[in-house]
PDB file of C-alpha atoms in Angstrom:
ATOM      1  CA  MET E  15      36.996 -17.846  40.168  1.00 43.00           C
ATOM      2  CA  SER E  16      34.816 -20.037  42.205  1.00 40.00           C
ATOM      3  CA  ASP E  17      31.778 -22.029  40.498  1.00 46.00           C
ATOM      4  CA  THR E  18      29.173 -19.700  41.843  1.00 44.00           C
ATOM      5  CA  ALA E  19      30.904 -16.545  40.730  1.00 43.00           C
ATOM      6  CA  PHE E  20      31.502 -18.061  37.306  1.00 38.00           C
ATOM      7  CA  SER E  21      27.856 -18.695  37.125  1.00 44.00           C
ATOM      8  CA  ALA E  22      26.803 -15.205  38.362  1.00 44.00           C
ATOM      9  CA  ARG E  23      29.273 -14.184  35.459  1.00 46.00           C
ATOM     10  CA  GLN E  24      27.503 -16.281  33.013  1.00 45.00           C
ATOM     11  CA  ARG E  25      24.296 -14.472  33.692  1.00 54.00           C
ATOM     12  CA  GLU E  26      25.353 -10.947  33.946  1.00 69.00           C
ATOM     13  CA  SER E  27      23.814  -8.925  31.020  1.00 76.00           C
ATOM     14  CA  PRO E  28      25.901  -7.135  28.639  1.00 77.00           C
ATOM     15  CA  LEU E  29      24.402  -3.974  29.770  1.00 77.00           C
ATOM     16  CA  SER E  30      25.774  -4.369  33.264  1.00 78.00           C
ATOM     17  CA  ARG E  31      29.085  -5.459  32.015  1.00 79.00           C
ATOM     18  CA  LEU E  32      29.464  -2.341  30.065  1.00 78.00           C
ATOM     19  CA  ALA E  33      28.580  -0.403  33.245  1.00 74.00           C
ATOM     20  CA  SER E  34      31.281  -1.900  35.300  1.00 74.00           C
ATOM     21  CA  GLN E  35      33.703  -1.778  32.742  1.00 76.00           C
ATOM     22  CA  VAL E  36      33.358   1.679  30.658  1.00 74.00           C
ATOM     23  CA  ARG E  37      34.028   3.782  33.721  1.00 70.00           C
ATOM     24  CA  LYS E  38      37.829   3.568  33.830  1.00 74.00           C
ATOM     25  CA  TYR E  39      38.101   4.468  30.344  1.00 77.00           C
ATOM     26  CA  ASN E  40      35.439   7.839  30.714  1.00 77.00           C
ATOM     27  CA  VAL E  41      32.892   6.541  28.463  1.00 77.00           C
ATOM     28  CA  VAL E  42      29.422   7.762  28.728  1.00 79.00           C
ATOM     29  CA  PHE E  43      26.144   6.163  27.665  1.00 76.00           C
ATOM     30  CA  VAL E  44      22.868   6.692  28.004  1.00 82.00           C
ATOM     31  CA  VAL E  45      20.070   4.033  29.007  1.00 82.00           C
ATOM     32  CA  ALA E  46      16.438   4.527  28.171  1.00 82.00           C
ATOM     33  CA  ASP E  47      14.076   2.116  29.904  1.00 84.00           C
ATOM     34  CA  GLN E  48      10.307   1.980  31.036  1.00 86.00           C
ATOM     35  CA  GLU E  49      11.109  -0.424  33.788  1.00 87.00           C
ATOM     36  CA  PRO E  50      13.992   0.963  35.359  1.00 87.00           C
ATOM     37  CA  HIS E  51      13.498  -1.111  38.433  1.00 85.00           C
ATOM     38  CA  LEU E  52      14.580  -4.264  36.399  1.00 85.00           C
ATOM     39  CA  LEU E  53      18.137  -2.908  35.631  1.00 84.00           C
ATOM     40  CA  GLU E  54      20.749  -4.416  37.342  1.00 83.00           C
ATOM     41  CA  HIS E  55      21.924  -2.575  40.348  1.00 80.00           C
ATOM     42  CA  SER E  56      25.553  -2.240  39.004  1.00 76.00           C
ATOM     43  CA  VAL E  57      23.683  -0.239  35.809  1.00 81.00           C
ATOM     44  CA  GLN E  58      21.429   1.884  38.328  1.00 79.00           C
ATOM     45  CA  GLY E  59      24.473   2.779  40.876  1.00 76.00           C
ATOM     46  CA  MET E  60      26.549   4.362  38.033  1.00 79.00           C
ATOM     47  CA  ALA E  61      23.886   6.860  37.052  1.00 82.00           C
ATOM     48  CA  ARG E  62      24.825  10.538  37.713  1.00 85.00           C
ATOM     49  CA  HIS E  63      21.758  12.286  35.790  1.00 90.00           C
ATOM     50  CA  TYR E  64      17.918  10.868  35.903  1.00 89.00           C
ATOM     51  CA  PHE E  65      15.027  12.025  33.509  1.00 90.00           C
ATOM     52  CA  MET E  66      11.905  10.618  35.016  1.00 89.00           C
ATOM     53  CA  PHE E  67       8.862  11.090  32.927  1.00 89.00           C
ATOM     54  CA  MET E  68       5.148   9.984  34.341  1.00 88.00           C
ATOM     55  CA  PRO E  69       5.412   6.349  34.692  1.00 89.00           C
ATOM     56  CA  GLU E  70       2.054   4.042  34.919  1.00 88.00           C
ATOM     57  CA  ARG E  71       0.215   4.807  38.229  1.00 88.00           C
ATOM     58  CA  GLY E  72       0.612   1.795  40.591  1.00 88.00           C
ATOM     59  CA  SER E  73       3.570   0.219  38.703  1.00 91.00           C
ATOM     60  CA  PRO E  74       6.473  -1.242  40.140  1.00 92.00           C
ATOM     61  CA  ALA E  75       8.527   1.668  37.951  1.00 91.00           C
ATOM     62  CA  MET E  76       6.258   4.128  39.772  1.00 92.00           C
ATOM     63  CA  ASP E  77       7.403   2.818  43.232  1.00 92.00           C
ATOM     64  CA  TRP E  78      11.322   2.987  41.612  1.00 91.00           C
ATOM     65  CA  CYS E  79      10.583   6.636  40.882  1.00 91.00           C
ATOM     66  CA  GLU E  80       9.243   7.471  44.109  1.00 92.00           C
ATOM     67  CA  ARG E  81      11.868   6.042  46.323  1.00 91.00           C
ATOM     68  CA  LEU E  82      14.499   7.774  43.809  1.00 90.00           C
ATOM     69  CA  LEU E  83      12.431  11.146  43.904  1.00 91.00           C
ATOM     70  CA  ARG E  84      11.809  10.884  47.936  1.00 91.00           C
ATOM     71  CA  ARG E  85      15.522  11.536  48.703  1.00 90.00           C
ATOM     72  CA  HIS E  86      15.414  15.122  47.056  1.00 90.00           C
ATOM     73  CA  LEU E  87      12.283  16.355  47.698  1.00 91.00           C
ATOM     74  CA  PRO E  88      11.878  19.122  50.547  1.00 89.00           C
ATOM     75  CA  PRO E  89      10.211  17.218  53.721  1.00 89.00           C
ATOM     76  CA  GLY E  90       6.302  17.036  53.453  1.00 88.00           C
ATOM     77  CA  ARG E  91       6.391  16.933  49.465  1.00 91.00           C
ATOM     78  CA  ASP E  92       4.827  13.692  48.164  1.00 92.00           C
ATOM     79  CA  PRO E  93       6.602  12.256  45.407  1.00 91.00           C
ATOM     80  CA  SER E  94       3.345  10.434  44.071  1.00 92.00           C
ATOM     81  CA  LEU E  95       1.567  13.574  43.907  1.00 91.00           C
ATOM     82  CA  GLU E  96       4.529  15.163  42.196  1.00 92.00           C
ATOM     83  CA  LEU E  97       4.958  12.488  39.518  1.00 91.00           C
ATOM     84  CA  THR E  98       1.206  12.403  38.709  1.00 90.00           C
ATOM     85  CA  SER E  99       1.388  16.295  38.178  1.00 91.00           C
ATOM     86  CA  LEU E 100       3.933  15.915  35.234  1.00 90.00           C
ATOM     87  CA  GLY E 101       2.166  17.134  32.092  1.00 87.00           C
ATOM     88  CA  ARG E 102       2.812  16.455  28.659  1.00 83.00           C
ATOM     89  CA  GLY E 103       6.444  17.068  27.633  1.00 83.00           C
ATOM     90  CA  GLU E 104       7.672  17.418  31.406  1.00 91.00           C
ATOM     91  CA  CYS E 105       9.549  15.354  33.529  1.00 91.00           C
ATOM     92  CA  PHE E 106      11.783  15.856  36.649  1.00 92.00           C
ATOM     93  CA  TYR E 107      15.623  15.742  35.817  1.00 91.00           C
ATOM     94  CA  ILE E 108      17.970  14.626  38.786  1.00 91.00           C
ATOM     95  CA  GLY E 109      21.685  15.524  38.521  1.00 90.00           C
ATOM     96  CA  PRO E 110      24.791  16.486  40.677  1.00 89.00           C
ATOM     97  CA  HIS E 111      23.074  20.138  41.119  1.00 89.00           C
ATOM     98  CA  GLY E 112      19.936  19.183  42.537  1.00 89.00           C
ATOM     99  CA  LEU E 113      16.442  18.251  41.500  1.00 92.00           C
ATOM    100  CA  PHE E 114      14.614  20.316  38.697  1.00 92.00           C
ATOM    101  CA  ARG E 115      11.479  20.185  36.706  1.00 91.00           C
ATOM    102  CA  VAL E 116      12.053  20.133  33.049  1.00 90.00           C
ATOM    103  CA  ARG E 117       9.521  21.327  30.317  1.00 86.00           C
ATOM    104  CA  VAL E 118      10.082  20.749  26.651  1.00 75.00           C
ATOM    105  CA  LYS E 119       8.880  23.812  24.332  1.00 71.00           C
ATOM    106  CA  ARG E 120       5.999  22.712  22.226  1.00 66.00           C
ATOM    107  CA  GLU E 121       7.505  24.923  19.463  1.00 60.00           C
ATOM    108  CA  GLU E 122      10.161  22.370  19.137  1.00 56.00           C
ATOM    109  CA  MET E 123       7.957  19.534  19.076  1.00 56.00           C
ATOM    110  CA  ARG E 124       6.022  20.931  16.110  1.00 61.00           C
ATOM    111  CA  ALA E 125       9.365  21.756  14.540  1.00 72.00           C
ATOM    112  CA  ALA E 126      10.287  17.946  14.784  1.00 76.00           C
ATOM    113  CA  TRP E 127       6.878  17.138  13.430  1.00 78.00           C
ATOM    114  CA  TRP E 128       6.970  19.795  10.378  1.00 81.00           C
ATOM    115  CA  TRP E 129      10.580  18.463   9.226  1.00 83.00           C
ATOM    116  CA  ARG E 130       9.200  14.703   9.235  1.00 87.00           C
ATOM    117  CA  ARG E 131       6.370  16.004   7.347  1.00 88.00           C
ATOM    118  CA  GLU E 132       8.676  17.599   4.876  1.00 88.00           C
ATOM    119  CA  LEU E 133      10.722  14.946   4.719  1.00 90.00           C
ATOM    120  CA  GLU E 134       7.651  12.649   3.857  1.00 91.00           C
ATOM    121  CA  LYS E 135       6.902  14.962   1.068  1.00 91.00           C
ATOM    122  CA  LYS E 136      10.485  14.859  -0.349  1.00 92.00           C
ATOM    123  CA  ARG E 137      10.415  11.046  -0.492  1.00 91.00           C
ATOM    124  CA  MET E 138       7.158  11.185  -2.236  1.00 90.00           C
ATOM    125  CA  GLU E 139       8.558  13.661  -4.777  1.00 91.00           C
ATOM    126  CA  LEU E 140      11.328  11.447  -5.305  1.00 91.00           C
ATOM    127  CA  GLU E 141       9.773   8.571  -5.779  1.00 88.00           C
ATOM    128  CA  GLU E 142       7.387  10.016  -8.251  1.00 87.00           C
ATOM    129  CA  ARG E 143      10.516  11.475 -10.448  1.00 88.00           C
ATOM    130  CA  ARG E 144      12.043   7.772 -10.100  1.00 86.00           C
ATOM    131  CA  ARG E 145       8.971   6.244 -11.342  1.00 81.00           C
ATOM    132  CA  ARG E 146       8.830   8.750 -14.213  1.00 79.00           C
ATOM    133  CA  LEU E 147      12.267   7.994 -15.128  1.00 82.00           C
ATOM    134  CA  ILE E 148      11.781   4.415 -15.277  1.00 75.00           C
ATOM    135  CA  ILE E 149       9.066   4.768 -17.632  1.00 69.00           C
ATOM    136  CA  GLU E 150      10.657   6.939 -19.794  1.00 70.00           C
ATOM    137  CA  VAL E 151      13.923   4.791 -19.753  1.00 71.00           C
ATOM    138  CA  GLY E 152      11.592   1.774 -20.418  1.00 63.00           C
ATOM    139  CA  ARG E 153       9.813   3.688 -23.698  1.00 58.00           C
ATOM    140  CA  ARG E 154      12.925   4.838 -24.997  1.00 60.00           C
ATOM    141  CA  ILE E 155      15.251   2.053 -24.755  1.00 57.00           C
ATOM    142  CA  TRP E 156      13.103  -1.365 -23.705  1.00 45.00           C
ATOM    143  CA  MET E 157      10.096  -0.698 -25.295  1.00 46.00           C
ATOM    144  CA  PRO E 158      10.408   1.707 -28.471  1.00 47.00           C
ATOM    145  CA  GLU E 159       7.416   2.522 -29.652  1.00 58.00           C
ATOM    146  CA  THR E 160       6.821   2.635 -33.724  1.00 76.00           C
ATOM    147  CA  VAL E 161       6.113   6.269 -34.860  1.00 82.00           C
ATOM    148  CA  ASP E 162       3.850   6.817 -38.075  1.00 85.00           C
ATOM    149  CA  GLU E 163       6.244   9.251 -39.682  1.00 87.00           C
ATOM    150  CA  THR E 164       3.590  10.199 -42.657  1.00 89.00           C
ATOM    151  CA  ARG E 165       0.999  10.891 -39.778  1.00 89.00           C
ATOM    152  CA  VAL E 166       3.153  12.970 -38.038  1.00 90.00           C
ATOM    153  CA  GLU E 167       3.810  14.875 -41.451  1.00 92.00           C
ATOM    154  CA  GLU E 168       0.457  15.367 -41.737  1.00 93.00           C
ATOM    155  CA  VAL E 169      -0.634  16.700 -38.391  1.00 92.00           C
ATOM    156  CA  ALA E 170       2.366  18.849 -38.374  1.00 92.00           C
ATOM    157  CA  ARG E 171       1.374  20.539 -41.475  1.00 93.00           C
ATOM    158  CA  ARG E 172      -2.281  20.922 -40.238  1.00 92.00           C
ATOM    159  CA  HIS E 173      -1.003  22.553 -37.226  1.00 92.00           C
ATOM    160  CA  ARG E 174       1.614  24.552 -38.764  1.00 92.00           C
ATOM    161  CA  VAL E 175       4.183  23.175 -36.257  1.00 92.00           C
ATOM    162  CA  SER E 176       7.940  21.793 -37.140  1.00 92.00           C
ATOM    163  CA  LYS E 177       7.806  18.099 -38.214  1.00 90.00           C
ATOM    164  CA  ASP E 178      11.151  17.660 -35.949  1.00 90.00           C
ATOM    165  CA  LYS E 179       9.630  19.132 -33.071  1.00 91.00           C
ATOM    166  CA  LEU E 180       6.362  17.145 -32.951  1.00 90.00           C
ATOM    167  CA  LEU E 181       8.266  14.134 -33.838  1.00 89.00           C
ATOM    168  CA  GLY E 182      10.262  14.642 -30.757  1.00 88.00           C
ATOM    169  CA  LYS E 183       7.390  15.217 -28.566  1.00 88.00           C
ATOM    170  CA  ILE E 184       5.722  12.218 -29.430  1.00 88.00           C
ATOM    171  CA  ARG E 185       9.028  10.075 -28.841  1.00 85.00           C
ATOM    172  CA  GLU E 186       9.481  12.059 -25.444  1.00 86.00           C
ATOM    173  CA  ILE E 187       5.982  12.223 -23.997  1.00 86.00           C
ATOM    174  CA  ASP E 188       4.191   8.768 -22.716  1.00 83.00           C
ATOM    175  CA  ARG E 189       0.637   8.712 -23.778  1.00 85.00           C
ATOM    176  CA  GLU E 190      -0.623   7.233 -20.508  1.00 86.00           C
ATOM    177  CA  GLU E 191       0.879  10.107 -18.844  1.00 87.00           C
ATOM    178  CA  LEU E 192      -0.276  12.956 -20.969  1.00 89.00           C
ATOM    179  CA  GLY E 193      -3.884  11.078 -20.736  1.00 88.00           C
ATOM    180  CA  ARG E 194      -3.546  11.469 -16.959  1.00 89.00           C
ATOM    181  CA  ALA E 195      -2.890  14.884 -16.925  1.00 89.00           C
ATOM    182  CA  LEU E 196      -5.433  15.853 -19.118  1.00 90.00           C
ATOM    183  CA  ARG E 197      -8.041  14.022 -17.081  1.00 89.00           C
ATOM    184  CA  GLU E 198      -6.527  15.618 -13.896  1.00 89.00           C
ATOM    185  CA  LYS E 199      -6.135  18.866 -15.417  1.00 88.00           C
ATOM    186  CA  ASN E 200      -2.530  19.389 -14.494  1.00 90.00           C
ATOM    187  CA  TRP E 201      -1.863  22.629 -16.635  1.00 90.00           C
ATOM    188  CA  LYS E 202       1.612  22.778 -14.377  1.00 90.00           C
ATOM    189  CA  ARG E 203       2.781  19.165 -16.145  1.00 90.00           C
ATOM    190  CA  LEU E 204       1.279  20.003 -19.303  1.00 90.00           C
ATOM    191  CA  ALA E 205       3.588  23.179 -19.222  1.00 91.00           C
ATOM    192  CA  GLU E 206       6.325  21.338 -18.309  1.00 90.00           C
ATOM    193  CA  LEU E 207       5.886  18.950 -21.457  1.00 89.00           C
ATOM    194  CA  GLY E 208       5.810  22.094 -23.663  1.00 91.00           C
ATOM    195  CA  LEU E 209       2.181  21.623 -24.596  1.00 91.00           C
ATOM    196  CA  TRP E 210       0.417  24.213 -22.521  1.00 91.00           C
ATOM    197  CA  ASP E 211       1.096  28.159 -22.399  1.00 90.00           C
ATOM    198  CA  ILE E 212       1.182  29.212 -18.753  1.00 87.00           C
ATOM    199  CA  LYS E 213       0.447  32.864 -19.492  1.00 88.00           C
ATOM    200  CA  ARG E 214      -1.930  32.625 -21.911  1.00 88.00           C
ATOM    201  CA  ALA E 215      -3.910  29.705 -20.021  1.00 87.00           C
ATOM    202  CA  LYS E 216      -4.819  27.905 -23.242  1.00 89.00           C
ATOM    203  CA  PRO E 217      -2.712  25.259 -25.391  1.00 91.00           C
ATOM    204  CA  LYS E 218       0.056  25.559 -27.602  1.00 92.00           C
ATOM    205  CA  MET E 219      -0.270  24.841 -31.428  1.00 93.00           C
ATOM    206  CA  LEU E 220       2.102  21.888 -30.215  1.00 92.00           C
ATOM    207  CA  GLY E 221       0.102  20.572 -27.857  1.00 91.00           C
ATOM    208  CA  TYR E 222      -2.954  20.606 -30.430  1.00 92.00           C
ATOM    209  CA  ALA E 223      -1.041  18.572 -32.593  1.00 92.00           C
ATOM    210  CA  VAL E 224       0.302  16.040 -29.986  1.00 92.00           C
ATOM    211  CA  LEU E 225      -3.178  15.197 -28.801  1.00 91.00           C
ATOM    212  CA  GLU E 226      -4.472  14.906 -32.316  1.00 91.00           C
ATOM    213  CA  TYR E 227      -1.363  12.326 -33.187  1.00 91.00           C
ATOM    214  CA  TYR E 228      -2.409  10.490 -30.000  1.00 88.00           C
ATOM    215  CA  GLY E 229      -6.227  10.698 -30.643  1.00 89.00           C
ATOM    216  CA  LEU E 230      -6.757  12.614 -27.458  1.00 88.00           C
ATOM    217  CA  GLU E 231      -8.895  16.053 -27.020  1.00 87.00           C
ATOM    218  CA  TRP E 232      -8.232  18.878 -24.556  1.00 86.00           C
ATOM    219  CA  PRO E 233     -10.923  19.363 -21.827  1.00 81.00           C
ATOM    220  CA  GLU E 234     -14.368  20.986 -22.976  1.00 71.00           C
ATOM    221  CA  GLY E 235     -13.923  24.679 -23.393  1.00 56.00           C
ATOM    222  CA  LEU E 236     -10.325  24.876 -24.132  1.00 56.00           C
ATOM    223  CA  GLU E 237     -10.235  24.056 -27.734  1.00 51.00           C
TER     224      GLU E 237
END
C-alpha cells in the first residue's frame, strides 16, 4: 500500500469504513443527517432508500436534495418547488420502486406525545412514592420519635377509640405530611391514612384523636 493510500485510509471516517465493509455481510443500517452533502461518497453510494424532509432553503443540503430528486421527477417538475411544498410530517421517499410522497398521520404523532406525558406522570408518581418511603423508613428506623403514651391513653379515652390503634396511627403518620394534607384538603390522602370517611365526607373518630394528639385542627366547618 502506498503512503498516499495509507494516509487516505487514516482519514477515512468510521462511518465510511462501515459502509464499505458491511455490504458483504448483508448488514443494513440507517444514516440520518441534516447535511447529507458532507457524507463520504462511499456512504452516499450504498444508499437504497432515501427519506427527504424539507431542508433549509438555499443551503447546500437543499442543493443536494434537488439533484437527487430531479433524477426521479417527471420532466418539467421543479425539485425546488416540490421540496418547499412539503408540510409538517411530510417527506419524499425514494426507493427501488420509485418516488413517493409520504405523510405521517397526525393521530400517531399525538399518540407519541400522549405516551410521553403518561410516562412523565408515572415517573412523578413513583418519585412521590419513593419520597414518602424514605420519610417513613427514616422516621421509623433512623429518626424514632418519642410517643407520650400517657397522653395517647387520655386522648383515646376522650374520643372513645382504641389506645393501640391510636398509638399505631401516631407511629405510622408523619406530622408534617398530615399537616400538608390538611392544608391542601387532600381528602383522598386523609382517607388512605384512615382518618377520613369518604362516604360520609367527615372525619373519623380516629382522625379527631390523631389531630388532637398532634395539636392540629380540621379545616373550619368540618368539626
